[in-house]
Coordinates of C-alpha atoms in Angstrom, one line a residue:
X282 CA 0.0 0.0 0.0
X283 CA 1.0 3.7 -0.3
X284 CA 3.0 5.2 2.6
X285 CA 0.8 8.3 2.5
X286 CA -3.0 8.1 2.9
X287 CA -5.2 10.9 1.6
X288 CA -8.3 11.9 3.5
X289 CA -10.1 14.8 4.9
X290 CA -11.1 16.7 8.1
X291 CA -14.5 16.2 9.3
X292 CA -16.5 17.1 12.4
X293 CA -16.3 14.4 15.1
X294 CA -20.0 14.7 15.7
X295 CA -20.9 13.9 12.1
X296 CA -18.1 11.4 11.3
X297 CA -20.2 8.3 11.6
X298 CA -22.7 9.4 8.9
X299 CA -20.1 11.1 6.7
X300 CA -17.4 8.4 6.5
X301 CA -19.5 5.8 4.6
X302 CA -20.3 8.4 2.0
X303 CA -16.7 9.6 1.7
X304 CA -15.2 6.0 1.8
X305 CA -17.2 5.3 -1.3
X306 CA -15.5 8.2 -3.1
X307 CA -12.1 6.9 -2.1
X308 CA -11.1 8.9 1.0
X309 CA -8.6 6.8 3.1
X310 CA -8.2 8.7 6.3
X311 CA -9.8 11.3 8.5
X312 CA -9.0 13.9 11.0
X313 CA -11.8 14.1 13.6
X314 CA -12.3 17.8 14.5
X315 CA -13.4 17.9 18.2
X316 CA -13.6 21.7 18.4
X317 CA -16.6 23.0 20.5
X318 CA -17.9 19.4 21.0
X319 CA -15.2 17.5 23.0
X320 CA -16.6 18.4 26.3
X321 CA -20.0 17.0 25.2
X322 CA -18.5 13.8 23.8
X323 CA -16.2 12.9 26.6
X324 CA -18.9 11.4 28.9
X325 CA -19.9 8.9 26.3
X326 CA -16.6 8.7 24.4
X327 CA -16.4 4.9 24.4
X328 CA -19.8 4.8 22.7
X329 CA -18.9 7.5 20.2
X330 CA -15.5 5.8 19.4
X331 CA -17.3 2.4 18.9
X332 CA -19.7 4.1 16.4
X333 CA -16.8 5.6 14.5
X334 CA -14.9 2.3 14.4
X335 CA -18.0 0.5 13.2
X336 CA -18.6 2.9 10.3
X337 CA -15.1 3.9 9.2
X338 CA -14.6 0.7 7.1
X339 CA -11.0 0.4 5.8
X340 CA -10.2 4.0 6.4
X341 CA -8.1 5.2 9.4
X342 CA -8.6 7.8 11.9
X343 CA -5.3 9.8 11.3
X344 CA -5.7 12.5 13.9
X345 CA -7.9 13.8 16.6
X346 CA -7.9 17.6 16.4
X347 CA -8.6 20.0 19.2
X348 CA -7.5 23.5 18.7
X349 CA -7.5 26.4 21.3
X350 CA -4.9 28.6 23.1
X351 CA -3.3 25.6 24.9
X352 CA -1.2 27.8 27.1
X353 CA -4.0 30.1 28.5
X354 CA -7.3 28.1 28.4
X355 CA -6.9 25.7 31.3
X356 CA -10.5 24.4 31.1
X357 CA -10.0 23.3 27.6
X358 CA -6.5 21.9 28.4
X359 CA -8.3 19.6 30.9
X360 CA -10.4 18.2 28.1
X361 CA -7.3 17.9 26.0
X362 CA -5.7 15.7 28.5
X363 CA -8.7 13.4 28.4
X364 CA -8.5 13.2 24.6
X365 CA -4.9 12.3 24.8
X366 CA -5.8 9.5 27.3
X367 CA -8.6 8.2 25.0
X368 CA -7.3 8.6 21.5
X369 CA -6.6 4.9 21.5
X370 CA -10.3 4.3 21.5
X371 CA -10.2 5.6 17.9
X372 CA -7.1 3.5 17.2
X373 CA -5.5 6.9 16.7
X374 CA -2.0 7.9 17.7
X375 CA -1.9 11.7 16.8
X376 CA -3.7 14.5 18.6
X377 CA -3.4 17.9 16.8
X378 CA -3.3 21.1 18.8
X379 CA -2.3 24.7 18.8
X380 CA 0.9 25.5 20.5
X381 CA -0.9 28.6 22.1
X382 CA 0.6 31.9 23.0
X383 CA 0.6 34.9 25.4
X384 CA -0.7 37.8 23.3
X385 CA 0.9 40.5 25.6
X386 CA 4.4 38.9 25.3
X387 CA 6.8 38.0 22.6
X388 CA 7.4 34.4 21.5
X389 CA 10.8 34.2 23.3
X390 CA 9.1 35.6 26.4
X391 CA 6.4 33.0 26.2
X392 CA 8.8 30.1 26.1
X393 CA 8.9 29.4 29.9
X394 CA 5.1 28.9 30.0
X395 CA 5.3 26.8 26.7
X396 CA 8.0 24.6 28.5
X397 CA 5.9 24.2 31.6
X398 CA 2.6 23.4 29.8
X399 CA 4.0 21.1 27.1
X400 CA 6.4 19.2 29.2
X401 CA 3.5 18.0 31.1
X402 CA 1.4 17.4 28.1
X403 CA 4.1 15.5 26.2
X404 CA 4.8 13.3 29.3
X405 CA 1.1 12.4 29.2
X406 CA 1.4 11.8 25.5
X407 CA 4.3 9.6 25.9
X408 CA 2.6 7.5 28.6
X409 CA -0.3 7.0 26.2
X410 CA 1.6 6.3 23.0
X411 CA 0.3 9.6 21.4
X412 CA 2.1 12.3 19.4
X413 CA 1.1 15.9 19.8
X414 CA 1.2 17.6 16.3
X415 CA 1.4 21.4 16.4
X416 CA -0.7 23.1 13.8
X417 CA 1.1 25.9 12.0
X418 CA -1.2 28.9 11.6
X419 CA -0.5 32.1 13.5
X420 CA 1.5 35.3 13.7
X421 CA 2.7 37.9 16.1
X422 CA 6.4 37.4 17.0
X423 CA 6.6 40.4 19.3
X424 CA 3.0 40.6 20.5
X425 CA -0.5 39.4 19.7
X426 CA 0.4 35.7 19.1
X427 CA -2.3 33.1 20.2
X428 CA -0.5 30.1 18.3
X429 CA 3.2 30.5 18.2
X430 CA 3.9 27.4 16.1
X431 CA 3.7 29.3 12.8
X432 CA 7.4 29.6 11.7
X433 CA 10.6 27.7 11.8
X434 CA 12.3 30.1 14.3
X435 CA 9.5 29.4 16.8
X436 CA 9.7 25.6 16.1
X437 CA 13.4 25.6 17.0
X438 CA 12.7 27.3 20.2
X439 CA 9.8 24.9 21.1
X440 CA 11.7 21.8 20.2
X441 CA 14.7 23.0 22.3
X442 CA 12.5 23.8 25.3
X443 CA 10.6 20.5 25.2
X444 CA 12.9 17.9 23.6
X445 CA 10.2 15.1 23.5
X446 CA 9.7 12.6 20.6
X447 CA 5.9 13.2 21.3
X448 CA 6.1 16.8 20.2
X449 CA 5.9 17.2 16.3
X450 CA 4.3 19.2 13.6
X451 CA 1.0 19.2 11.7
X452 CA 2.4 20.8 8.5
X453 CA 0.7 22.4 5.6
X454 CA 2.1 24.6 2.9
X455 CA -0.6 27.3 3.1
X456 CA 0.8 28.8 6.2
X457 CA 4.3 29.1 4.6
X458 CA 2.8 30.6 1.4
X459 CA 0.9 33.1 3.4
X460 CA 4.1 34.3 5.1
X461 CA 5.9 34.3 1.7
X462 CA 8.1 31.5 2.8
X463 CA 9.2 28.7 0.5
X464 CA 7.3 25.6 1.7
X465 CA 9.7 23.2 -0.1
X466 CA 12.8 24.6 1.6
X467 CA 10.9 24.6 5.0
X468 CA 9.7 21.0 4.5
X469 CA 13.1 19.8 3.5
X470 CA 14.6 21.0 6.8
X471 CA 11.7 19.8 9.1
X472 CA 10.4 16.7 7.3
X473 CA 11.5 14.3 10.0
X474 CA 9.4 16.3 12.6
X475 CA 6.1 16.1 10.5
X476 CA 3.6 13.8 12.1
X477 CA 0.4 14.8 10.1
X478 CA -0.3 16.9 7.1
X479 CA -3.2 19.2 6.5
X480 CA -4.1 19.3 2.8
X481 CA -4.5 23.0 2.3
X482 CA -2.6 25.3 -0.2
X483 CA -2.5 29.0 -0.9
X484 CA -2.2 31.5 -3.6
X485 CA -0.2 34.8 -3.5
X486 CA -1.7 37.5 -5.7
X487 CA 1.6 38.9 -6.9
X488 CA -0.1 41.1 -9.4
X489 CA -1.8 43.0 -6.5
X490 CA 1.4 43.2 -4.6
X491 CA 3.3 44.6 -7.6
X492 CA 0.5 47.3 -8.1
X493 CA -0.5 48.2 -4.6
X494 CA 2.1 46.6 -2.1
X495 CA 1.4 44.5 0.9
X496 CA -0.6 46.9 3.0
X497 CA -3.1 48.8 1.0
X498 CA -6.3 47.1 2.0
X499 CA -6.2 44.4 -0.6
X500 CA -6.3 40.7 0.2
X501 CA -3.0 39.4 -1.3
X502 CA -3.3 35.8 -0.1
X503 CA -6.0 33.2 -0.5
X504 CA -6.3 29.7 1.0
X505 CA -6.9 27.2 -1.7
X506 CA -8.0 23.5 -2.0
X507 CA -4.9 21.4 -3.1
X508 CA -4.6 21.4 -6.9
X509 CA -5.9 24.9 -7.1
X510 CA -3.0 26.8 -5.4
X511 CA 0.6 27.8 -6.0
X512 CA 2.2 24.6 -4.8
X513 CA 3.3 21.3 -6.5
X514 CA 2.4 18.7 -4.0
X515 CA 4.6 16.0 -5.7
X516 CA 7.5 18.0 -4.3
X517 CA 6.2 17.8 -0.9
X518 CA 5.4 14.1 -0.9
X519 CA 8.8 13.4 -2.6
X520 CA 10.6 15.0 0.4
X521 CA 8.4 13.3 2.9
X522 CA 8.8 9.9 1.4
X523 CA 12.6 10.3 1.2
X524 CA 12.6 11.0 4.9
X525 CA 10.5 8.0 5.8
X526 CA 7.1 9.5 6.4
X527 CA 4.3 7.2 6.8
X528 CA 1.0 8.8 7.6
X529 CA -1.8 10.8 6.3
X530 CA -2.6 14.0 4.4
X531 CA -6.1 15.1 5.3
X532 CA -7.6 17.9 3.2
X533 CA -8.5 20.8 5.3
X534 CA -11.4 22.2 3.2
X535 CA -13.9 25.0 4.0
X536 CA -11.4 27.7 3.2
X537 CA -11.3 28.1 -0.6
X538 CA -12.8 31.5 -1.7
X539 CA -14.4 30.0 -4.9
X540 CA -14.8 26.3 -4.3
X541 CA -17.2 26.3 -1.2
X542 CA -20.8 25.4 -0.2
X543 CA -22.4 23.3 -3.0
X544 CA -19.1 22.8 -4.7
X545 CA -17.0 22.1 -1.5
X546 CA -17.0 18.3 -2.0
X547 CA -16.5 18.4 -5.8
X548 CA -13.3 20.4 -5.1
X549 CA -12.3 18.0 -2.5
X550 CA -12.8 15.1 -4.8
X551 CA -10.5 16.9 -7.4
X552 CA -8.0 17.4 -4.6
X553 CA -8.2 13.7 -3.6
X554 CA -7.4 12.6 -7.0
X555 CA -4.7 15.2 -7.5
X556 CA -3.1 14.3 -4.1
X557 CA -3.1 10.6 -4.8
X558 CA -1.3 11.1 -8.2
X559 CA 1.3 13.3 -6.4
X560 CA 2.0 10.6 -3.8
X561 CA 2.6 8.1 -6.5
X562 CA -0.7 6.7 -7.6
X563 CA -4.4 6.5 -7.3
X564 CA -4.6 2.8 -7.4
X565 CA -2.1 0.5 -5.6
X566 CA -0.9 -1.9 -8.3
X567 CA 1.9 -4.2 -7.2
X568 CA 2.3 -6.4 -10.3
X569 CA 3.6 -7.8 -12.5
X570 CA 5.9 -8.9 -9.7
X571 CA 8.3 -10.6 -12.2
X572 CA 10.1 -7.5 -12.7
X573 CA 10.3 -4.2 -10.9
X574 CA 13.6 -2.7 -12.1
X575 CA 17.1 -2.5 -10.8
X576 CA 16.6 -0.6 -7.6
X577 CA 15.8 -3.5 -5.3
X578 CA 13.5 -3.4 -2.3
X579 CA 12.0 0.0 -1.5
X580 CA 11.9 -0.8 2.2
X581 CA 14.3 -2.9 4.1

């Protein structure tokens, strides 16, 4: 089978009804989004997970996502701890989160609190066989940051502060494109720290920038469904595969400025096909086994 599965992000509350429909279209994995619902699901999580496992078919639950300001929202952090303890119910080993931030401080000034909170969370994750994947949206190096895992400089500070194998990245190129960073160069450096991929791309409107600049009231960046943005995803998957990545890329839809509402899922189907081709194929075809070339075994 392919090392990279292609799927999508869906609400945890609707997953059991959505997955059979999406499985039939070829989706292979899912991130369950628990935002706004985790506290209600927790009392009956065993039953909820059993229903998910009953209806997921051959697909996998790649990640359980719960996004909030992890450093400051202690009530939600208590829910997060329960999700870390119970992710195994979904046969899931990744919990995706925001790093959080202190908006009145710079990122370097926030590192002591990050170290305190995430040392505890990573210890809990390690005890439960879970990886915490930091989602990469955000801004505000000097002030105003509510999720500081948005750039390589911050990643380096966080990995240095909390040197745990349970702390990794939930990477996507859209955030790099939005900051005018090169996502290929970024990924080549951090590929071994990627646990999960969000399938979301971006487009920079260079014509607007050339005419008006960056700060004239015009939107110069747009989130895009993969296949409609600026990036060549074959480059990303090549780098990941060369670094031993085995996991999922789940399309983070619901952001595209033109492909939404009644064409949301048509665009996601297009992205599904595109991403499968970029990873190496839509259909896994192992034969003819008599001859596969001179390169030997792909995996030892």
